[in-house]
Tab-separated table of C-alpha atoms and ligand atoms in Angstrom:
chain	number	residue	atom	x	y	z
Q	4	UNK	CA	-4.390	175.768	215.367
Q	5	UNK	CA	-5.313	176.286	219.047
Q	6	UNK	CA	-8.942	177.316	218.720
Q	7	UNK	CA	-9.614	178.095	222.386
Q	8	UNK	CA	-7.455	180.331	224.333
Q	9	UNK	CA	-7.841	183.427	226.417
Q	10	UNK	CA	-5.322	186.200	226.400
Q	11	UNK	CA	-5.616	189.612	228.251
Q	12	UNK	CA	-9.269	189.096	228.673
Q	13	UNK	CA	-10.669	191.566	231.317
Q	14	UNK	CA	-12.590	189.916	234.153
Q	15	UNK	CA	-15.383	191.117	236.413
Q	16	UNK	CA	-13.776	190.104	239.730
Q	17	UNK	CA	-10.453	192.035	239.774
Q	18	UNK	CA	-8.389	189.075	238.563
Q	19	UNK	CA	-5.983	189.567	235.731
Q	20	UNK	CA	-4.918	187.189	233.028
Q	21	UNK	CA	-1.297	186.645	233.113
Q	22	UNK	CA	-0.751	186.236	229.461
Q	23	UNK	CA	-1.307	189.070	226.868
Q	24	UNK	CA	-1.031	188.983	223.066
Q	25	UNK	CA	2.795	188.870	223.430
Q	26	UNK	CA	3.385	186.167	225.975
Q	27	UNK	CA	0.402	183.952	224.978
Q	28	UNK	CA	1.272	183.589	221.370
Q	29	UNK	CA	4.910	183.177	222.126
Q	30	UNK	CA	4.222	180.355	224.493
Q	31	UNK	CA	1.912	178.830	221.880
Q	32	UNK	CA	4.753	179.053	219.216
Q	33	UNK	CA	7.167	177.184	221.529
Q	34	UNK	CA	4.606	174.445	221.746
Q	35	UNK	CA	4.322	173.954	218.127
Q	36	UNK	CA	1.167	176.086	217.498
Q	37	UNK	CA	1.153	178.562	214.570
Q	38	UNK	CA	-2.318	180.054	214.750
Q	39	UNK	CA	-4.509	180.944	217.907
Q	40	UNK	CA	-8.011	181.863	218.043
Q	41	UNK	CA	-8.555	183.727	221.414
Q	42	UNK	CA	-11.747	185.599	222.281
Q	43	UNK	CA	-13.015	189.181	221.974
Q	44	UNK	CA	-15.451	189.304	224.887
Q	45	UNK	CA	-18.347	191.764	225.039
Q	46	UNK	CA	-19.045	193.056	228.498
Q	47	UNK	CA	-22.839	193.164	229.259
Q	48	UNK	CA	-23.971	196.585	228.289
Q	49	UNK	CA	-20.994	197.182	225.882
Q	50	UNK	CA	-21.315	197.299	222.117
Q	51	UNK	CA	-19.825	194.212	220.356
Q	52	UNK	CA	-18.030	196.518	218.020
Q	53	UNK	CA	-16.356	198.370	220.903
Q	54	UNK	CA	-15.343	194.994	222.373
Q	55	UNK	CA	-13.689	193.970	218.937
Q	56	UNK	CA	-11.950	197.442	218.630
Q	57	UNK	CA	-10.671	197.008	222.251
Q	58	UNK	CA	-9.219	193.523	221.604
Q	59	UNK	CA	-7.596	194.763	218.398
Q	60	UNK	CA	-5.843	197.411	220.466
Q	61	UNK	CA	-4.781	194.835	222.964
Q	62	UNK	CA	-3.339	192.667	220.247
Q	63	UNK	CA	-1.971	195.063	217.801
Q	64	UNK	CA	1.818	194.677	217.101
Q	65	UNK	CA	2.216	192.056	219.750
Q	66	UNK	CA	1.612	188.519	218.578
Q	67	UNK	CA	4.424	186.425	217.150
Q	68	UNK	CA	2.025	184.103	215.389
Q	69	UNK	CA	-1.092	184.505	213.345
Q	70	UNK	CA	-4.319	184.947	215.276
Q	71	UNK	CA	-8.101	185.351	214.628
Q	72	UNK	CA	-10.961	186.209	217.029
Q	73	UNK	CA	-13.992	184.328	218.159
Q	74	UNK	CA	-16.440	186.802	219.683
Q	75	UNK	CA	-18.175	186.176	223.093
Q	76	UNK	CA	-21.785	187.382	222.963
Q	77	UNK	CA	-23.026	188.233	226.454
Q	78	UNK	CA	-25.619	190.992	225.592
Q	79	UNK	CA	-27.580	189.913	222.563
Q	80	UNK	CA	-29.819	193.179	222.494
Q	81	UNK	CA	-31.474	194.440	219.372
Q	82	UNK	CA	-28.481	196.519	218.270
Q	83	UNK	CA	-26.165	193.519	218.574
Q	84	UNK	CA	-28.403	191.062	216.895
Q	85	UNK	CA	-29.806	193.427	214.220
Q	86	UNK	CA	-26.653	195.264	213.146
Q	87	UNK	CA	-23.372	194.602	214.954
Q	88	UNK	CA	-23.167	190.898	214.887
Q	89	UNK	CA	-24.265	190.510	211.190
Q	90	UNK	CA	-21.825	193.126	210.113
Q	91	UNK	CA	-18.901	191.576	212.178
Q	92	UNK	CA	-19.703	188.057	210.709
Q	93	UNK	CA	-19.442	189.569	207.274
Q	94	UNK	CA	-16.158	191.145	208.128
Q	95	UNK	CA	-14.635	187.826	209.128
Q	96	UNK	CA	-15.552	187.129	212.721
Q	97	UNK	CA	-17.542	184.035	211.830
Q	98	UNK	CA	-17.654	182.177	215.244
Q	99	UNK	CA	-18.795	183.261	218.619
Q	100	UNK	CA	-19.015	181.745	222.045
Q	101	UNK	CA	-22.105	181.876	224.394
Q	102	UNK	CA	-22.428	180.793	227.963
Q	103	UNK	CA	-25.131	179.113	229.983
Q	104	UNK	CA	-23.253	179.905	233.280
Q	105	UNK	CA	-21.371	182.710	235.057
Q	106	UNK	CA	-23.707	185.658	235.952
Q	107	UNK	CA	-21.744	188.232	233.898
Q	108	UNK	CA	-21.703	186.072	230.772
Q	109	UNK	CA	-24.655	183.684	230.661
Q	110	UNK	CA	-27.686	183.814	228.316
Q	111	UNK	CA	-31.166	182.554	228.935
Q	112	UNK	CA	-32.887	180.056	226.557
Q	113	UNK	CA	-34.620	182.586	224.618
Q	114	UNK	CA	-31.518	184.651	224.066
Q	115	UNK	CA	-29.628	181.403	223.022
Q	116	UNK	CA	-32.358	180.738	220.496
Q	117	UNK	CA	-32.166	184.203	219.120
Q	118	UNK	CA	-28.334	184.019	218.810
Q	119	UNK	CA	-28.662	180.461	217.160
Q	120	UNK	CA	-31.260	181.846	214.722
Q	121	UNK	CA	-28.936	184.597	213.663
Q	122	UNK	CA	-25.999	182.228	213.257
Q	123	UNK	CA	-28.129	180.170	210.964
Q	124	UNK	CA	-29.136	183.384	208.949
Q	125	UNK	CA	-25.510	184.766	208.614
Q	126	UNK	CA	-23.722	181.338	208.323
Q	127	UNK	CA	-21.741	181.654	211.629
Q	128	UNK	CA	-20.746	178.857	214.081
Q	129	UNK	CA	-21.957	179.109	217.673
Q	130	UNK	CA	-19.622	177.594	220.367
Q	131	UNK	CA	-21.394	176.933	223.700
Q	132	UNK	CA	-20.205	176.629	227.198
Q	133	UNK	CA	-22.731	174.261	228.681
Q	134	UNK	CA	-23.267	173.960	232.408
Q	135	UNK	CA	-26.608	174.491	234.324
Q	136	UNK	CA	-26.167	177.800	236.133
Q	137	UNK	CA	-29.005	177.547	238.605
Q	138	UNK	CA	-27.971	173.988	239.631
Q	139	UNK	CA	-24.353	175.128	240.157
Q	140	UNK	CA	-25.622	178.236	242.276
Q	141	UNK	CA	-27.886	175.997	244.452
Q	142	UNK	CA	-25.214	173.380	244.970
Q	143	UNK	CA	-22.521	176.078	245.720
Q	144	UNK	CA	-24.812	177.749	248.317
Q	145	UNK	CA	-25.330	174.172	249.991
Q	146	UNK	CA	-21.517	173.524	250.019
Q	147	UNK	CA	-20.846	177.087	251.573
Q	148	UNK	CA	-23.468	176.530	254.218
Q	149	UNK	CA	-21.788	173.254	255.133
Q	150	UNK	CA	-18.377	174.944	255.201
Q	151	UNK	CA	-17.188	172.884	252.234
Q	152	UNK	CA	-15.391	175.702	250.430
Q	153	UNK	CA	-11.881	174.181	249.756
Q	154	UNK	CA	-10.781	174.010	246.123
Q	155	UNK	CA	-11.942	170.254	245.805
Q	156	UNK	CA	-15.469	171.257	246.245
Q	157	UNK	CA	-15.480	173.258	243.054
Q	158	UNK	CA	-15.862	169.772	241.391
Q	159	UNK	CA	-19.019	169.026	243.529
Q	160	UNK	CA	-20.494	172.388	242.691
Q	161	UNK	CA	-20.222	171.725	239.022
Q	162	UNK	CA	-20.953	167.947	238.589
Q	163	UNK	CA	-21.281	166.054	235.240
Q	164	UNK	CA	-25.026	166.201	235.526
Q	165	UNK	CA	-25.040	169.978	235.326
Q	166	UNK	CA	-22.859	169.708	232.164
Q	167	UNK	CA	-25.009	166.967	230.870
Q	168	UNK	CA	-28.319	168.895	231.223
Q	169	UNK	CA	-26.964	172.116	229.630
Q	170	UNK	CA	-25.422	170.085	226.828
Q	171	UNK	CA	-28.718	168.313	226.181
Q	172	UNK	CA	-30.572	171.681	226.202
Q	173	UNK	CA	-28.249	173.442	224.080
Q	174	UNK	CA	-28.388	170.655	221.484
Q	175	UNK	CA	-32.168	170.667	221.570
Q	176	UNK	CA	-32.230	174.397	220.995
Q	177	UNK	CA	-29.884	174.036	218.010
Q	178	UNK	CA	-32.081	171.312	216.754
Q	179	UNK	CA	-35.129	173.493	216.983
Q	180	UNK	CA	-33.403	176.225	215.172
Q	181	UNK	CA	-31.720	173.716	212.766
Q	182	UNK	CA	-28.232	175.105	212.958
Q	183	UNK	CA	-24.788	173.583	213.547
Q	184	UNK	CA	-23.344	174.235	216.957
Q	185	UNK	CA	-20.000	173.358	218.747
Q	186	UNK	CA	-19.839	172.329	222.433
Q	187	UNK	CA	-16.646	173.512	223.924
Q	188	UNK	CA	-14.433	171.951	226.651
Q	189	UNK	CA	-16.497	168.834	227.104
Q	190	UNK	CA	-15.235	166.958	230.193
Q	191	UNK	CA	-16.454	163.444	230.046
Q	192	UNK	CA	-18.901	160.726	229.167
Q	193	UNK	CA	-22.220	162.181	230.388
Q	194	UNK	CA	-22.011	165.293	227.983
Q	195	UNK	CA	-20.417	163.103	225.319
Q	196	UNK	CA	-23.437	160.772	225.212
Q	197	UNK	CA	-25.664	163.728	224.367
Q	198	UNK	CA	-23.374	164.823	221.570
Q	199	UNK	CA	-22.806	161.251	220.236
Q	200	UNK	CA	-26.653	160.727	220.161
Q	201	UNK	CA	-27.153	164.026	218.307
Q	202	UNK	CA	-24.522	163.192	215.863
Q	203	UNK	CA	-26.061	159.625	215.369
Q	204	UNK	CA	-29.308	161.373	214.459
Q	205	UNK	CA	-27.466	163.428	211.719
Q	206	UNK	CA	-27.369	166.660	213.672
Q	207	UNK	CA	-24.360	168.946	212.967
Q	208	UNK	CA	-23.253	168.998	216.563
Q	209	UNK	CA	-19.377	169.292	217.085
Q	210	UNK	CA	-17.307	169.045	220.191
Q	211	UNK	CA	-14.032	170.071	221.642
Q	212	UNK	CA	-12.113	168.728	224.518
Q	213	UNK	CA	-8.899	169.844	226.188
Q	214	UNK	CA	-5.774	168.344	227.969
Q	215	UNK	CA	-7.150	168.709	231.424
Q	216	UNK	CA	-9.999	166.217	230.682
Q	217	UNK	CA	-7.525	163.453	229.659
Q	218	UNK	CA	-4.682	164.161	232.186
Q	219	UNK	CA	-6.277	165.652	235.312
Q	220	UNK	CA	-8.990	164.308	237.718
Q	221	UNK	CA	-10.873	165.948	240.559
Q	222	UNK	CA	-8.112	164.567	242.852
Q	223	UNK	CA	-5.914	167.292	241.449
Q	224	UNK	CA	-8.168	169.784	243.008
Q	225	UNK	CA	-7.614	168.045	246.415
Q	226	UNK	CA	-3.900	168.861	246.972
Q	227	UNK	CA	-2.332	170.050	250.136
Q	228	UNK	CA	-3.149	173.523	251.349
Q	229	UNK	CA	-4.618	175.751	248.600
Q	230	UNK	CA	-2.553	173.900	245.676
Q	231	UNK	CA	-5.751	172.441	244.372
Q	232	UNK	CA	-6.786	175.871	243.289
Q	233	UNK	CA	-4.191	175.616	240.419
Q	234	UNK	CA	-6.644	173.045	238.891
Q	235	UNK	CA	-9.916	174.950	239.236
Q	236	UNK	CA	-11.422	175.303	235.781
Q	237	UNK	CA	-14.876	174.833	234.362
Q	238	UNK	CA	-16.048	172.144	233.713
Q	239	UNK	CA	-13.757	170.623	236.321
Q	240	UNK	CA	-11.626	167.663	235.584
Q	241	UNK	CA	-13.541	164.453	236.417
Q	242	UNK	CA	-12.287	160.827	237.191
Q	243	UNK	CA	-10.386	158.105	235.435
Q	244	UNK	CA	-13.383	156.695	233.744
Q	245	UNK	CA	-14.177	160.111	232.241
Q	246	UNK	CA	-10.667	160.274	230.904
Q	247	UNK	CA	-11.114	156.908	229.199
Q	248	UNK	CA	-14.483	158.257	227.750
Q	249	UNK	CA	-12.625	161.250	226.373
Q	250	UNK	CA	-9.939	159.158	224.853
Q	251	UNK	CA	-12.697	156.957	223.171
Q	252	UNK	CA	-14.249	160.191	221.867
Q	253	UNK	CA	-11.013	161.428	220.458
Q	254	UNK	CA	-10.445	158.144	218.704
Q	255	UNK	CA	-14.016	157.607	217.433
Q	256	UNK	CA	-14.835	161.058	216.023
Q	257	UNK	CA	-17.226	162.302	218.858
Q	258	UNK	CA	-14.600	165.167	219.157
Q	259	UNK	CA	-13.467	167.100	216.223
Q	260	UNK	CA	-11.325	169.619	217.993
Q	261	UNK	CA	-8.600	169.485	220.698
Q	262	UNK	CA	-7.838	172.897	222.246
Q	263	UNK	CA	-6.037	174.236	225.282
Q	264	UNK	CA	-8.662	176.434	226.859
Q	265	UNK	CA	-5.618	178.259	228.119
Q	266	UNK	CA	-7.040	180.647	230.800
Q	267	UNK	CA	-3.892	182.026	232.464
Q	268	UNK	CA	-4.039	183.115	236.131
Q	269	UNK	CA	-0.926	183.031	238.380
Q	270	UNK	CA	-1.189	180.969	241.539
Q	271	UNK	CA	0.839	182.935	243.913
Q	272	UNK	CA	-0.897	186.290	243.225
Q	273	UNK	CA	-3.538	188.570	244.492
Q	274	UNK	CA	-4.694	189.050	240.903
Q	275	UNK	CA	-4.674	185.331	240.262
Q	276	UNK	CA	-5.735	182.251	242.113
Q	277	UNK	CA	-5.151	183.853	245.544
Q	278	UNK	CA	-7.406	186.794	244.619
Q	279	UNK	CA	-9.215	186.571	247.983
Q	280	UNK	CA	-6.223	185.023	249.731
Q	281	UNK	CA	-5.366	181.433	250.563
Q	282	UNK	CA	-8.376	179.632	252.147
Q	283	UNK	CA	-10.954	181.613	250.110
Q	284	UNK	CA	-13.912	179.763	249.024
Q	285	UNK	CA	-13.582	178.023	245.642
Q	286	UNK	CA	-16.296	180.394	244.482
Q	287	UNK	CA	-13.836	183.287	244.536
Q	288	UNK	CA	-10.905	181.523	242.704
Q	289	UNK	CA	-10.623	182.609	239.081
Q	290	UNK	CA	-11.609	179.773	236.792
Q	291	UNK	CA	-9.077	178.503	234.307
Q	292	UNK	CA	-5.702	176.790	233.851
Q	293	UNK	CA	-2.706	177.496	231.525
Q	294	UNK	CA	-1.817	174.957	228.668
Q	295	UNK	CA	-1.361	176.721	225.305
Q	296	UNK	CA	2.372	175.491	225.040
Q	297	UNK	CA	1.765	171.907	226.414
Q	298	UNK	CA	-1.353	171.096	224.366
Q	299	UNK	CA	0.430	169.415	221.475
Q	300	UNK	CA	3.192	167.526	223.274
Q	301	UNK	CA	0.742	166.128	225.739
Q	302	UNK	CA	-1.639	164.848	223.094
Q	303	UNK	CA	1.246	163.653	220.915
Q	304	UNK	CA	2.793	161.748	223.735
Q	305	UNK	CA	-0.203	160.344	225.403
Q	306	UNK	CA	-2.229	159.849	222.254
Q	307	UNK	CA	-0.007	158.951	219.258
Q	308	UNK	CA	2.900	157.731	221.400
Q	309	UNK	CA	0.651	155.376	223.400
Q	310	UNK	CA	-1.424	154.258	220.302
Q	311	UNK	CA	-4.657	155.754	221.505
Q	312	UNK	CA	-5.081	158.006	218.303
Q	313	UNK	CA	-3.175	157.989	214.938
Q	314	UNK	CA	-0.852	160.562	213.759
Q	315	UNK	CA	-3.448	161.643	211.109
Q	316	UNK	CA	-6.141	162.012	213.921
Q	317	UNK	CA	-3.627	164.104	215.899
Q	318	UNK	CA	-3.205	166.524	213.043
Q	319	UNK	CA	-7.042	166.592	212.289
Q	320	UNK	CA	-7.942	167.290	215.879
Q	321	UNK	CA	-5.357	170.001	216.456
Q	322	UNK	CA	-5.004	171.701	212.971
Q	323	UNK	CA	-7.224	170.638	210.097
Q	324	UNK	CA	-10.588	170.377	211.823
Q	325	UNK	CA	-10.364	173.586	213.772
Q	326	UNK	CA	-9.170	175.311	210.545
Q	327	UNK	CA	-12.104	174.095	208.718
Q	328	UNK	CA	-14.772	174.675	211.387
Q	329	UNK	CA	-13.489	178.163	211.915
Q	330	UNK	CA	-13.185	179.239	208.314
Q	331	UNK	CA	-9.441	179.281	208.092
Q	332	UNK	CA	-9.036	176.290	205.737
Q	333	UNK	CA	-7.111	175.850	203.405
Q	334	UNK	CA	-4.975	178.745	204.302
Q	335	UNK	CA	-4.430	176.954	207.602
Q	336	UNK	CA	-4.690	173.368	208.760
Q	337	UNK	CA	-3.131	171.646	205.641
Q	338	UNK	CA	0.058	171.631	203.708
Q	339	UNK	CA	-0.760	172.297	200.155
Q	340	UNK	CA	0.056	174.610	197.332
Q	341	UNK	CA	-1.271	178.083	198.191
Q	342	UNK	CA	-1.589	177.366	201.885
Q	343	UNK	CA	0.547	179.169	204.410
Q	344	UNK	CA	3.365	176.763	205.033
Q	345	UNK	CA	2.852	176.808	208.801
Q	346	UNK	CA	4.706	173.631	209.618
Q	347	UNK	CA	5.596	171.971	212.974
Q	348	UNK	CA	8.499	169.474	212.730
Q	349	UNK	CA	8.498	167.042	215.476
Q	350	UNK	CA	11.133	164.907	217.063
Q	351	UNK	CA	8.943	161.974	217.879
Q	352	UNK	CA	11.641	160.371	220.107
Q	353	UNK	CA	12.680	163.194	222.215
Q	354	UNK	CA	11.941	162.751	225.931
Q	355	UNK	CA	11.085	165.866	227.888
Q	356	UNK	CA	10.108	166.302	231.582
Q	357	UNK	CA	7.741	169.261	231.604
Q	358	UNK	CA	8.583	172.035	234.152
Q	359	UNK	CA	7.198	175.529	234.366
Q	360	UNK	CA	10.734	176.852	234.264
Q	361	UNK	CA	11.059	175.737	230.615
Q	362	UNK	CA	7.781	177.088	229.485
Q	363	UNK	CA	7.351	180.490	227.960
Q	364	UNK	CA	3.936	181.729	229.303
Q	365	UNK	CA	3.693	184.341	232.123
Q	366	UNK	CA	2.025	181.953	234.586
Q	367	UNK	CA	3.922	180.811	237.705
Q	368	UNK	CA	2.860	177.119	237.411
Q	369	UNK	CA	1.903	174.418	234.952
Q	370	UNK	CA	-0.766	171.661	235.877
Q	371	UNK	CA	1.707	169.262	234.215
Q	372	UNK	CA	4.796	169.799	236.383
Q	373	UNK	CA	7.128	166.807	236.334
Q	374	UNK	CA	5.206	164.947	233.663
Q	375	UNK	CA	7.371	163.044	231.173
Q	376	UNK	CA	6.441	163.236	227.516
Q	377	UNK	CA	8.014	161.589	224.487
Q	378	UNK	CA	7.968	163.737	221.386
Q	379	UNK	CA	8.573	167.513	221.131
Q	380	UNK	CA	8.185	170.189	218.455
Q	381	UNK	CA	11.742	170.936	217.162
Q	382	UNK	CA	11.265	173.536	214.503
Q	383	UNK	CA	8.166	175.622	213.967
Q	384	UNK	CA	7.564	177.619	210.760
Q	385	UNK	CA	5.075	180.259	209.788
Q	386	UNK	CA	4.668	181.050	206.108
Q	387	UNK	CA	7.771	179.071	205.528
Q	388	UNK	CA	9.931	181.188	207.854
Q	389	UNK	CA	11.373	179.772	211.035
Q	390	UNK	CA	9.612	180.890	214.221
Q	391	UNK	CA	11.247	178.516	216.685
Q	392	UNK	CA	14.385	176.367	216.242
Q	393	UNK	CA	16.331	174.408	218.884
Q	394	UNK	CA	14.471	176.107	221.687
Q	395	UNK	CA	15.124	179.690	220.493
Q	396	UNK	CA	12.568	182.130	219.079
Q	397	UNK	CA	13.633	183.445	215.624
Q	398	UNK	CA	10.766	185.801	215.223
Q	399	UNK	CA	9.922	189.339	215.975
Q	400	UNK	CA	7.193	190.461	218.225
Q	401	UNK	CA	4.246	191.689	216.226
Q	402	UNK	CA	5.004	189.624	213.034
Q	403	UNK	CA	1.884	187.541	213.421
Q	404	UNK	CA	-0.917	188.529	211.162
Q	405	UNK	CA	-4.525	189.050	212.125
Q	406	UNK	CA	-6.732	186.624	210.145
Q	407	UNK	CA	-10.281	187.148	208.994
Q	408	UNK	CA	-12.289	183.919	208.960
Q	409	UNK	CA	-14.445	182.586	206.105
Q	410	UNK	CA	-17.648	180.524	206.234
Q	411	UNK	CA	-17.293	177.697	208.681
Q	412	UNK	CA	-17.100	174.325	207.033
Q	413	UNK	CA	-19.572	172.170	208.958
Q	414	UNK	CA	-19.555	169.285	206.477
Q	415	UNK	CA	-17.749	166.924	208.653
S	520	URP	O1	-12.416	177.562	233.576
S	520	URP	C1	-12.326	178.004	232.429
S	520	URP	N1	-12.510	177.181	231.420
S	520	URP	N2	-12.157	179.244	232.196
S	520	URP	C2	-11.967	179.795	230.941
S	520	URP	C3	-13.264	180.482	230.510
S	520	URP	C4	-14.157	179.350	229.849
S	520	URP	O2	-15.146	179.208	230.272
S	520	URP	O3	-13.765	178.794	228.848
S	521	ZN	ZN1	-16.040	178.145	228.754
S	522	ZN	ZN1	-12.296	179.076	227.645
């Protein structure tokens, strides 16, 4: 279950996501993922219901694997809070993401509280992107004044402290409201300390991390020419010490979920990373990196293969826990009588050198080009039927089913 991926999501800057609901889920299937939970994102001023209808149209008849939707709430006006969101939650959209950053997406603290209070009333799970927007804006302006606009400076504009502060604030607001919350794409130790502290007090704060935070560092934003733009995502990859912190958190239970945050923009494209041309300020580079197909092989190889996490932890982080937290369990996330028989069979010995040419997304690069992994998904089944075998797709476009989600299970 890849519980954090973006497909065919409209943007406000003219950039275009390279993967839609056909290529994204197809790529996921080849990587051993049988359920994806992308986002249906409300534009400010748009009705949430209209956003959901729009995403259903985008997805209808396309996905090769099962999919559900998280909502993204950007405009929690009285209509949304009073009617649309409660109705959608009851219809099976039981999780939604909110942002503390990006002008076209972010909520202020009062709005976050109102949304958290609604999640409590209706039994939904709030996911939060935690980075301090004003600090980022101030740092970005200072960097631009100093002419420090190359991709690497994206990491300076969005430092760990900005993530830590927003994580602390979000947790405090959830504590005030007394509601569970999940912090998405946590990048390193500073934010993790806030989460671990909250969990040690018994707060139901959950956390997700992603491949980029165990395998990339800010040095990957500092490649020759404009190549570093390939690795611009938010929060940015940090340093070797952060990677070690994230591994500890995957092993000790600070993290419950390991997702890709697949946000697919082509590199060599005027609708992708080169939206404003090579040499544009990092401020104008679309944020996000691809990874829906490489998520499981990377965690298997680096985590299970190198003894950092157990095989059971691998399954919990990538399937069982996201299925439980997002109300898909026991249909998904477990092998049991009555469940969907979505099964990925691994060859734990197979050695693969990752290249973009072998992947099935519609992006022109992978951040993991040339990386050697041991272990690969050989056969992938959905509802007992073969989806992928020996590197070939054995499924029809559109055979994936839309899943409504039940009540999030936050007793973990
Ligand atoms: O840089 C990222 N992560 N882009 C995707 C959108 C998000 O905030 O998850
Ligand atoms: Zn985010
Ligand atoms: Zn994301």
